[in-house]
PDB file of C-alpha atoms in Angstrom:
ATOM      1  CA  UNK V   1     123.510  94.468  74.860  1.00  0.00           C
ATOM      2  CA  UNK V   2     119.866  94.409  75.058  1.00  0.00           C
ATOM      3  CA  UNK V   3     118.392  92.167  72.286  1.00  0.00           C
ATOM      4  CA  UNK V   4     115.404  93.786  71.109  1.00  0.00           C
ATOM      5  CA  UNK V   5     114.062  91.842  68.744  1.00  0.00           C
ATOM      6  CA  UNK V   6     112.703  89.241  71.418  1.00  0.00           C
ATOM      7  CA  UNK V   7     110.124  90.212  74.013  1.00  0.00           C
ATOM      8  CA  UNK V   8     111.356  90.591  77.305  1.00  0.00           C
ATOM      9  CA  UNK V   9     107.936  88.977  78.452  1.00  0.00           C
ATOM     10  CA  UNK V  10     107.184  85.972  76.502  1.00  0.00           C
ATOM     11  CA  UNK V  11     110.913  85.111  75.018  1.00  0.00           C
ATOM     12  CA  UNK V  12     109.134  85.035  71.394  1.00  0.00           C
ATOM     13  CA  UNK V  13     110.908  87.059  68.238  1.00  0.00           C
ATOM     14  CA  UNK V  14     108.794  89.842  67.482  1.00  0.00           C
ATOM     15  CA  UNK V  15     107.918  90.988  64.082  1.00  0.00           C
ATOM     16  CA  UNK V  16     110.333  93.620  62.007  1.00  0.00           C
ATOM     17  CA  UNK V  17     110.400  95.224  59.352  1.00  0.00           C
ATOM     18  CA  UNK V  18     113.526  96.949  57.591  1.00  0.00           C
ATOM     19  CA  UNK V  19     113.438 101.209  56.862  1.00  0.00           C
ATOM     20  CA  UNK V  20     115.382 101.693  53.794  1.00  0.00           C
ATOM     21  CA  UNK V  21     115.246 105.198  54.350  1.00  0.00           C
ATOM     22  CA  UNK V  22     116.709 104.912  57.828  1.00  0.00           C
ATOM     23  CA  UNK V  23     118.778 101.939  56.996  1.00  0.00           C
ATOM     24  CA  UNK V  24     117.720  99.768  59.944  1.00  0.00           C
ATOM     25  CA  UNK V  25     115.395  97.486  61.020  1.00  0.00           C
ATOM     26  CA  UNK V  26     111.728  98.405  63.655  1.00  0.00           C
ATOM     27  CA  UNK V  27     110.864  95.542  65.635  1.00  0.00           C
ATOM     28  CA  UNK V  28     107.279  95.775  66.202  1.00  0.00           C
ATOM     29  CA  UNK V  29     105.658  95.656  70.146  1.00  0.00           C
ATOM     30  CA  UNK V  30     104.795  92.205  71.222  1.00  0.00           C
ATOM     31  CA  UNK V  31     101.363  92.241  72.371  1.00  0.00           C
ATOM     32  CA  UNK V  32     102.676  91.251  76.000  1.00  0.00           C
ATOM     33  CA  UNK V  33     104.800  94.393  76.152  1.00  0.00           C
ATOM     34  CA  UNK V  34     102.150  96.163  74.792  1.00  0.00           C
ATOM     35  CA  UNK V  35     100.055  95.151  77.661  1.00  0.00           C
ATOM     36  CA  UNK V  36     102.494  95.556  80.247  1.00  0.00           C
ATOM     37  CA  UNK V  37     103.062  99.168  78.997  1.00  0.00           C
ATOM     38  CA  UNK V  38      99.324 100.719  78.665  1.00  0.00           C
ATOM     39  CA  UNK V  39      98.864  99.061  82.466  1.00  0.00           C
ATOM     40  CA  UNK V  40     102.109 100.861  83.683  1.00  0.00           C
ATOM     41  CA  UNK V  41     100.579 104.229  81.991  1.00  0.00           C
ATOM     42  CA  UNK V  42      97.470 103.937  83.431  1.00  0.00           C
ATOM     43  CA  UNK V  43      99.248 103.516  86.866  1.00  0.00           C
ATOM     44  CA  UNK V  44     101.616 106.421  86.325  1.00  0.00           C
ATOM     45  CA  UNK V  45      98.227 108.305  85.292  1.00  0.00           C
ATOM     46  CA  UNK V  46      96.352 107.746  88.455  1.00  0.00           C
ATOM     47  CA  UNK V  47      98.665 108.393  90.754  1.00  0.00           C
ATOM     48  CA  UNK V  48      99.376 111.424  89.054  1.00  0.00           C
ATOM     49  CA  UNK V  49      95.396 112.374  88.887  1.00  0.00           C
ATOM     50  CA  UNK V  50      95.062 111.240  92.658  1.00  0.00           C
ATOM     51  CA  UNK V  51      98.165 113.702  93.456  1.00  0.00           C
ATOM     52  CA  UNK V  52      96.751 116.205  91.021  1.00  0.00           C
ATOM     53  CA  UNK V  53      93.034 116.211  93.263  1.00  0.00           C
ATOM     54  CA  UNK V  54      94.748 116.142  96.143  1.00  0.00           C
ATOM     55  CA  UNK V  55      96.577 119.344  95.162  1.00  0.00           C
ATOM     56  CA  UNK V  56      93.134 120.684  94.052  1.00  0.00           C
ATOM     57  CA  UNK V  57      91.601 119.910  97.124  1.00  0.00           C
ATOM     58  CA  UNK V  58      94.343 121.289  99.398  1.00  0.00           C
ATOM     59  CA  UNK V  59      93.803 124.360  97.608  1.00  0.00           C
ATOM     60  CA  UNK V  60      90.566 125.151  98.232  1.00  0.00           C
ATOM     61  CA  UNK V  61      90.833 124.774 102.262  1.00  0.00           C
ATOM     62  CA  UNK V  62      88.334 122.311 102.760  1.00  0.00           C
ATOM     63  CA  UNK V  63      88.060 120.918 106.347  1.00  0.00           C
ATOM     64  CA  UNK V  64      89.747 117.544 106.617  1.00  0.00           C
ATOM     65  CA  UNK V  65      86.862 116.260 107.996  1.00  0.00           C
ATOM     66  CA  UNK V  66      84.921 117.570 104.834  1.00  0.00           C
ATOM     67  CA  UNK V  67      86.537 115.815 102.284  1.00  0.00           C
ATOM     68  CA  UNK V  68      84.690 112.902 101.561  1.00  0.00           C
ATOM     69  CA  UNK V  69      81.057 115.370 101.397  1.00  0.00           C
ATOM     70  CA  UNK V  70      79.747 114.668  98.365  1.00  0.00           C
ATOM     71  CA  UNK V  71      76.213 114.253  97.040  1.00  0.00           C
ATOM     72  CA  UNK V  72      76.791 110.635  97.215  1.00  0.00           C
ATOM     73  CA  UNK V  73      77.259 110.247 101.017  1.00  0.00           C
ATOM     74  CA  UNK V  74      74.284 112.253 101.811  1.00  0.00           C
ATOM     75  CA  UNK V  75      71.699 110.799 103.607  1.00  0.00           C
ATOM     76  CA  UNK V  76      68.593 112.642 101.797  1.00  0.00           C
ATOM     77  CA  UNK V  77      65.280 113.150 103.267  1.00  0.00           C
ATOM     78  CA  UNK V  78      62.147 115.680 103.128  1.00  0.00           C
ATOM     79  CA  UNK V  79      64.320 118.132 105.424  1.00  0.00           C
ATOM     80  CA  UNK V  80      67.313 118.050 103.299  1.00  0.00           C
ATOM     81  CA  UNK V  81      65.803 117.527  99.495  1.00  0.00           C
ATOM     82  CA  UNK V  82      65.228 120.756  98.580  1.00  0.00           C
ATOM     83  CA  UNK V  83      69.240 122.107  99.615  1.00  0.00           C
ATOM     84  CA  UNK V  84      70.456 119.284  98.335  1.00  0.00           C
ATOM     85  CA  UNK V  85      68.982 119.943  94.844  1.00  0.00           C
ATOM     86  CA  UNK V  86      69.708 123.628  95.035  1.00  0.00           C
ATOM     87  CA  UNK V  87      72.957 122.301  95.469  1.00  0.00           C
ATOM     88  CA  UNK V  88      73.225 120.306  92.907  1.00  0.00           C
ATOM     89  CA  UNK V  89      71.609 122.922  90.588  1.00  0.00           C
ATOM     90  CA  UNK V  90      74.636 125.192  91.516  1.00  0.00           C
ATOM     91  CA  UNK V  91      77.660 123.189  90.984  1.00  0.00           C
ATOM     92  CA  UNK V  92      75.987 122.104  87.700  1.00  0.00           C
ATOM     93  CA  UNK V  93      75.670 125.776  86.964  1.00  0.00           C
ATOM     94  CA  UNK V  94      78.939 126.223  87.325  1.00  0.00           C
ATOM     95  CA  UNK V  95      80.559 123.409  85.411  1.00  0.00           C
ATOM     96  CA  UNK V  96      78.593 124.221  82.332  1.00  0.00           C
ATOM     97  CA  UNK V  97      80.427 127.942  82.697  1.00  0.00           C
ATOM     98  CA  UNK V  98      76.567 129.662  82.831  1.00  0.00           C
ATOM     99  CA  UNK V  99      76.785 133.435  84.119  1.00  0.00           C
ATOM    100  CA  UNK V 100      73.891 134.473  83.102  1.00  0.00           C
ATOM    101  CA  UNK V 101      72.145 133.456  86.111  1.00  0.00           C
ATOM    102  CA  UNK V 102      71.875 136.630  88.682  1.00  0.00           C
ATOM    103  CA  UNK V 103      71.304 133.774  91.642  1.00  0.00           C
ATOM    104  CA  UNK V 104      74.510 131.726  91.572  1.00  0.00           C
ATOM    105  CA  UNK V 105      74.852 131.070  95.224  1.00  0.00           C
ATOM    106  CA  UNK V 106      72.618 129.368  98.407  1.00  0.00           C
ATOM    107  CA  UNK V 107      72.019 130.765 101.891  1.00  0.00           C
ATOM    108  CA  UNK V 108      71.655 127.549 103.985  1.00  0.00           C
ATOM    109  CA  UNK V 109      69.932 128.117 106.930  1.00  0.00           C
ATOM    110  CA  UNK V 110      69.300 125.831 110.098  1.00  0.00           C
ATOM    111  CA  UNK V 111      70.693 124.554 113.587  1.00  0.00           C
ATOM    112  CA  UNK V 112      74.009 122.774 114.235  1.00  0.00           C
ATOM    113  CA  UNK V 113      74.265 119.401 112.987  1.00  0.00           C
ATOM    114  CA  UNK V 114      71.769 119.784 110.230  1.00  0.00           C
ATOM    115  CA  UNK V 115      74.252 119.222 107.660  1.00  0.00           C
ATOM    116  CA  UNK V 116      74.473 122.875 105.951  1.00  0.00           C
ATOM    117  CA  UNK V 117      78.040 122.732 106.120  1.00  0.00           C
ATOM    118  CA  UNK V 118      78.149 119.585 104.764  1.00  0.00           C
ATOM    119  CA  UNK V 119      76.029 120.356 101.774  1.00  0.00           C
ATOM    120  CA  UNK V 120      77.837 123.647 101.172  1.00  0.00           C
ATOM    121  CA  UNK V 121      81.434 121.650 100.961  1.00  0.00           C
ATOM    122  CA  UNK V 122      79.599 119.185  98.764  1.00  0.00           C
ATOM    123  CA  UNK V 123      79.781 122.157  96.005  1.00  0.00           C
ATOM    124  CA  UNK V 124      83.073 122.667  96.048  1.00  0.00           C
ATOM    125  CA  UNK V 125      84.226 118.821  96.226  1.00  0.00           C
ATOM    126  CA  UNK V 126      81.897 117.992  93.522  1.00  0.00           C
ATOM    127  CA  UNK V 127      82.951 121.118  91.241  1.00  0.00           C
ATOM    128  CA  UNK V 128      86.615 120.018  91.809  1.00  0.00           C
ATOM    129  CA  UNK V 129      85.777 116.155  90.543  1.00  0.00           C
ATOM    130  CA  UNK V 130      84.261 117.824  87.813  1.00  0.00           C
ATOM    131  CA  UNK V 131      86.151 120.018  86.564  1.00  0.00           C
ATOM    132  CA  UNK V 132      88.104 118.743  83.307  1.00  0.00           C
ATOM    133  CA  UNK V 133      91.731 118.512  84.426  1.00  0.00           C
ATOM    134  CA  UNK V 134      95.063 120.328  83.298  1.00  0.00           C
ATOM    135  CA  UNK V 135      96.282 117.089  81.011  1.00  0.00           C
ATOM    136  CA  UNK V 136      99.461 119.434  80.415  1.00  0.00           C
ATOM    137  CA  UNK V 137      99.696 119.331  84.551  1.00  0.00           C
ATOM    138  CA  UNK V 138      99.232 115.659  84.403  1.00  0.00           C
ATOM    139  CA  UNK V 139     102.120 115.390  82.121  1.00  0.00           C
ATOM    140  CA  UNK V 140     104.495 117.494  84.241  1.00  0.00           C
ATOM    141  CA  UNK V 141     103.106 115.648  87.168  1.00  0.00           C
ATOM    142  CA  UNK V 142     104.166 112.004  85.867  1.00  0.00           C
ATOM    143  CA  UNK V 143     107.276 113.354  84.192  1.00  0.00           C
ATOM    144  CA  UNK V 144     108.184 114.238  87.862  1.00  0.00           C
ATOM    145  CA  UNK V 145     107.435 110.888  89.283  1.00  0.00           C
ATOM    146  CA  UNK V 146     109.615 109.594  86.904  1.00  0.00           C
ATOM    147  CA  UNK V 147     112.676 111.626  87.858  1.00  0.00           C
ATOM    148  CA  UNK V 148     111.189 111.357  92.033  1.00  0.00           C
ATOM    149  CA  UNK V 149     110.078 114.533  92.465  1.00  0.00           C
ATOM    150  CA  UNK V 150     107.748 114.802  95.232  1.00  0.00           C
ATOM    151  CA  UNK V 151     107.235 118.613  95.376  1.00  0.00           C
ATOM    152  CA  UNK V 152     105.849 119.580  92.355  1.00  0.00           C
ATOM    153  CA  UNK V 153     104.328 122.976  91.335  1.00  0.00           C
ATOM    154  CA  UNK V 154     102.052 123.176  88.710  1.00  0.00           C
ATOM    155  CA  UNK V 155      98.411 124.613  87.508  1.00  0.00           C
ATOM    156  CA  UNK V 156      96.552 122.657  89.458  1.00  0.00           C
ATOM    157  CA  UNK V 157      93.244 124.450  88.018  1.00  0.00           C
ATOM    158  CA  UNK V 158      91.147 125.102  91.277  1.00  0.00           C
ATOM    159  CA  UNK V 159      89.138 128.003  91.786  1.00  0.00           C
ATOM    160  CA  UNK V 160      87.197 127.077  95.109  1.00  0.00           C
ATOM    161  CA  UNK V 161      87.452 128.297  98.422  1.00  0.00           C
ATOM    162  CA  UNK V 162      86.226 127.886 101.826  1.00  0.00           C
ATOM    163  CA  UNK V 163      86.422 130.342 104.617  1.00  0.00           C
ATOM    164  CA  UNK V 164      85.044 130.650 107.943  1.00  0.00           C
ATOM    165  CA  UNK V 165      83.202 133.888 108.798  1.00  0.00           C
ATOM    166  CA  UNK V 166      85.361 134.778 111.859  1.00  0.00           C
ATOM    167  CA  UNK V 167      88.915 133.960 109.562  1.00  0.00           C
ATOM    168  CA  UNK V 168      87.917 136.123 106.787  1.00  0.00           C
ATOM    169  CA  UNK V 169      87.252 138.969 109.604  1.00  0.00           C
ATOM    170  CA  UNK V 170      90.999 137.766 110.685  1.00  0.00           C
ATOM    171  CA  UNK V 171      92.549 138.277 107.365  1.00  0.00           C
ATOM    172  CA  UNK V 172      91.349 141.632 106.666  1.00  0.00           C
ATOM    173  CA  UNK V 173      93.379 142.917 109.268  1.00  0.00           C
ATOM    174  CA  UNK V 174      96.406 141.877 107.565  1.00  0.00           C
ATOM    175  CA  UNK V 175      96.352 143.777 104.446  1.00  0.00           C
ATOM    176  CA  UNK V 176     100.342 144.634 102.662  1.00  0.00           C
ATOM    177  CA  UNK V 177      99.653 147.995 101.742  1.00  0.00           C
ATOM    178  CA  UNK V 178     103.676 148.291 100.517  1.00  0.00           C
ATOM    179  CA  UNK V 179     102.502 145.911  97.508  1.00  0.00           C
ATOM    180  CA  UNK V 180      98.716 146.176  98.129  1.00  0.00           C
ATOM    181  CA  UNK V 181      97.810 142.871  98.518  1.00  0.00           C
ATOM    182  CA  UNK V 182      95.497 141.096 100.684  1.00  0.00           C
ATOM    183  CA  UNK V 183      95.373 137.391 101.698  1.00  0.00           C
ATOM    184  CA  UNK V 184      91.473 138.236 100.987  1.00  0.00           C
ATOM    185  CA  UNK V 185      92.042 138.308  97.665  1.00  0.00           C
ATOM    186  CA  UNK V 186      91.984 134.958  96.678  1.00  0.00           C
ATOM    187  CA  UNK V 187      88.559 134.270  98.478  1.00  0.00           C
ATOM    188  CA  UNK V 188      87.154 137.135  96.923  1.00  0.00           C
ATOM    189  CA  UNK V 189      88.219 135.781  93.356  1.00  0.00           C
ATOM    190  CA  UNK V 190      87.168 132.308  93.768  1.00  0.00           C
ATOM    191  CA  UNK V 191      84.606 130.696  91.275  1.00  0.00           C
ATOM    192  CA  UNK V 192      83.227 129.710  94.442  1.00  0.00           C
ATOM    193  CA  UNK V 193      82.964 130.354  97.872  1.00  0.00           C
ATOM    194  CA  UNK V 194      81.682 129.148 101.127  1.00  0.00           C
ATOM    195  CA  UNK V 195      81.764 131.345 103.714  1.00  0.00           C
ATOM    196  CA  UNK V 196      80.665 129.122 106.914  1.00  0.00           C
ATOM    197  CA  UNK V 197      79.219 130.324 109.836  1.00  0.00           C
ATOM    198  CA  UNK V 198      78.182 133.535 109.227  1.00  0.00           C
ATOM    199  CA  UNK V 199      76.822 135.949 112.344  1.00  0.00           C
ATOM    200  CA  UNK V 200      79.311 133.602 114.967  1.00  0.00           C
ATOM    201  CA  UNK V 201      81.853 136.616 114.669  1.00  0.00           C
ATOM    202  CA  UNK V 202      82.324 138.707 117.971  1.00  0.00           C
ATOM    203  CA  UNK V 203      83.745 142.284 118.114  1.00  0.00           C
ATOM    204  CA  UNK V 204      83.564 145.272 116.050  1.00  0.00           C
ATOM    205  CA  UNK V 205      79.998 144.838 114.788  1.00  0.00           C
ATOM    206  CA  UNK V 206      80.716 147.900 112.279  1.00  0.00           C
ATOM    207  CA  UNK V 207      84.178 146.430 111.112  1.00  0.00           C
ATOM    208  CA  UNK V 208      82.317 142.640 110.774  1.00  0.00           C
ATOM    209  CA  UNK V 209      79.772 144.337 108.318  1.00  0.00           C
ATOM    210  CA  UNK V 210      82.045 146.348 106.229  1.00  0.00           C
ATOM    211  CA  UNK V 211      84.480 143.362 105.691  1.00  0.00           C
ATOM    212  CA  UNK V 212      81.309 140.938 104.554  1.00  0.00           C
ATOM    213  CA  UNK V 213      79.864 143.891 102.573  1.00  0.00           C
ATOM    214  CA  UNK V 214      83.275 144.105 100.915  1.00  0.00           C
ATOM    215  CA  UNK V 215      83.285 140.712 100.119  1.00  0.00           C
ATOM    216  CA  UNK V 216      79.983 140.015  99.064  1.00  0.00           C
ATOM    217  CA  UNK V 217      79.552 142.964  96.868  1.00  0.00           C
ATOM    218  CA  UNK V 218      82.491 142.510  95.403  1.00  0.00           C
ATOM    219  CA  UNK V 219      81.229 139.200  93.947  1.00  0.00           C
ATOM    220  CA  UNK V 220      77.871 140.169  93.759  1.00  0.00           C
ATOM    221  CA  UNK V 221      79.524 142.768  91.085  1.00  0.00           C
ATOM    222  CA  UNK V 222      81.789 139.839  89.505  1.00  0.00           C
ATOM    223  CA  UNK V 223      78.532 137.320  89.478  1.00  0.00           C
ATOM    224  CA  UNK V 224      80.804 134.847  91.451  1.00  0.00           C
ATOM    225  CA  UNK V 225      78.676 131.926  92.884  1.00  0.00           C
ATOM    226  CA  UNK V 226      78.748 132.450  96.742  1.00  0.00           C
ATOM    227  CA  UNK V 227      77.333 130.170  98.978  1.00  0.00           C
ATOM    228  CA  UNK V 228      77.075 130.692 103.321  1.00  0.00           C
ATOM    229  CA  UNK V 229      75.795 128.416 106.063  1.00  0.00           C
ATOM    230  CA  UNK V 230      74.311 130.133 109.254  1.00  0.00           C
ATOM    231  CA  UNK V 231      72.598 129.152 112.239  1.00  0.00           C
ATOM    232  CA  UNK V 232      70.724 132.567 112.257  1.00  0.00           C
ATOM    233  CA  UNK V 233      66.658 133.021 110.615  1.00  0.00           C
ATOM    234  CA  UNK V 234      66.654 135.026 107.771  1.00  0.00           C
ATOM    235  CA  UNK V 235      65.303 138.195 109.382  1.00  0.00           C
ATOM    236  CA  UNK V 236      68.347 137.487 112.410  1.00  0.00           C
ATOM    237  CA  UNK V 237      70.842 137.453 109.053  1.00  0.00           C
ATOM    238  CA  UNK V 238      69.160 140.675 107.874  1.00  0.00           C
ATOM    239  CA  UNK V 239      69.780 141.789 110.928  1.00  0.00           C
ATOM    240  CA  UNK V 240      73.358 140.977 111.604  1.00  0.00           C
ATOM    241  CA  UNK V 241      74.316 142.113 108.407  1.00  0.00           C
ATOM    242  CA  UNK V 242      72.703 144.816 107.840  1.00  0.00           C
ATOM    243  CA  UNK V 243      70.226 146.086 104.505  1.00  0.00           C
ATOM    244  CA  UNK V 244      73.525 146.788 102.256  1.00  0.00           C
ATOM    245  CA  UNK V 245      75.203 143.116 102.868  1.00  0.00           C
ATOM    246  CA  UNK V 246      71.928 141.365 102.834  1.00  0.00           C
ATOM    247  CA  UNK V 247      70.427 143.236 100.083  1.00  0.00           C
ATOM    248  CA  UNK V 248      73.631 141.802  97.969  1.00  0.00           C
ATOM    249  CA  UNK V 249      72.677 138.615  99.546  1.00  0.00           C
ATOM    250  CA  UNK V 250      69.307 138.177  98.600  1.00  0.00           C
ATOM    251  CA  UNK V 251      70.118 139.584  94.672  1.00  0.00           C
ATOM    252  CA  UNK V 252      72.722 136.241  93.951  1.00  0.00           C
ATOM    253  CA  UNK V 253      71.683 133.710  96.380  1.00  0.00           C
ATOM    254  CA  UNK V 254      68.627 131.606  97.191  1.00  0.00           C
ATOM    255  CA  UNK V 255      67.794 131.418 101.028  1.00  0.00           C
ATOM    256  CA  UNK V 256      67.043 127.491 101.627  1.00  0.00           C
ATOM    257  CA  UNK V 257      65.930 126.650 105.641  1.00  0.00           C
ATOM    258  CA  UNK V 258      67.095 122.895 106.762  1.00  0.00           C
ATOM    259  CA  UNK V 259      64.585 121.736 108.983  1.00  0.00           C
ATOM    260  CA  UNK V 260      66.816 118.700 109.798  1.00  0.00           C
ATOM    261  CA  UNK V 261      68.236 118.934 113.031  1.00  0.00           C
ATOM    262  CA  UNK V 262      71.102 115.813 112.376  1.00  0.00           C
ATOM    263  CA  UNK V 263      73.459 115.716 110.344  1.00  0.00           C
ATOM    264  CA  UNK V 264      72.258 114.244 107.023  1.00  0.00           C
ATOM    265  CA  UNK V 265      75.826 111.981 105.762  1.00  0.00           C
ATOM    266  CA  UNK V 266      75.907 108.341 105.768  1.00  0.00           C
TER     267      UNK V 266
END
């Protein structure tokens, strides 16, 4: 039988005292177990956290490659300041839960390799670091380590997303009409959104527009920070999508042109 009232640590007799009520006697926590115990809970917590941002991340579809963008790894120059601190400006917006700005979202603008997608991810990576975590899902999620679970559902708390143009043109084709639901849908409710290269899409030129138009009004209407990365000028953009989609555009999201043409990540 376990003799608990010597630590298991130090081999010292700990300090009781006797419950009349409960008839027994409490030892009291040797400050070695103590110690051992809070470092073991911290462990269990971060592994749980790392599992629980992991989750979060997987959820939004970032590109693998795209993980580690963050503000921190940027290399930041006079061709990259002022998207960078739009940026910035918007996931801040967003964590502090402020709708009342109309312009929520960024255009980024400029040639391959000048770090618009890069920036754009940053948003979303930086808004899911942020964001205060589910401590109820942290619970569930070291309860499960405990009994080791591996899969593990829970609230996991994300609301970002990340498309490319040409796969949200792919998706709208596969609408269930029996239960009328479309794998669009949970783009199209996402805090926020980056939709990346916009005007790469071939086809339908008609059916490209009224899928974006869809989209952006819809969060236009919903004031739903949306952020897109394009190679095209503005007045190309305007072109390719048309007054409607690029009116809706130019209402919720400020245009920003990277002059930069490398990519701007240490």
């Amino acid at each position: 039988m376990e003799n608990n009232s010597i630590c298991s640590i130090c081999g010292k007799e700990k300090e009781s005292h006797y419950n009349e009520y409960a008839q027994r006697t409490f030892y009291i926590e040797c400050e070695c177990e103590k110690q051992l115990r809070l470092k073991q809970e911290k462990e269990a917590r971060d592994k749980a956290l790392k599992f629980y941002y992991d989750k979060r991340m997987n959820a939004s579809r970032v590109l693998k490659k795209e993980e580690r963008a963050l503000f921190s790894n940027m290399i930041i120059d006079e061709h990259n300041q002022k998207a960078v601190d739009a940026a910035k400006y918007i996931t801040a917006l967003m964590l502090k839960g402020d709708d009342t700005q109309e312009k929520n979202g960024l255009i980024l603008s400029g040639s391959r390799g000048s770090g618009k997608t890069y920036i754009a991810v940053s948003v979303i990576n930086e808004y899911n670091r942020g964001e205060p975590v589910n401590e109820n899902s942290v619970k569930e999620i070291i309860k499960a380590h405990n009994n080791g679970l591996k899969d593990i559902d829970f609230d996991i708390g994300s609301r970002c997303r990340f498309i490319k143009e040409r796969d949200v043109i792919n998706l709208s084709d596969k609408y269930n009409y029996r239960d009328n639901i479309s794998p669009l849908d949970e783009f199209k409710n996402a805090k926020i959104l980056v939709v990346d290269d916009v005007g790469s899409s071939y086809g339908d030129s008609k059916k490209i527009v009224s899928v974006l138009f869809d989209l952006f009004d819809y969060r236009y209407s919903q004031q739903l920070s949306t952020i897109i990365t394009t190679n095209l000028s503005k007045e190309e953009l305007h072109a390719y999508l048309g007054e409607r989609t690029f009116d809706r555009l130019r209402c919720c999201c400020h245009y920003i042109k990277l002059a930069s043409p490398k990519s701007r990540r240490k």
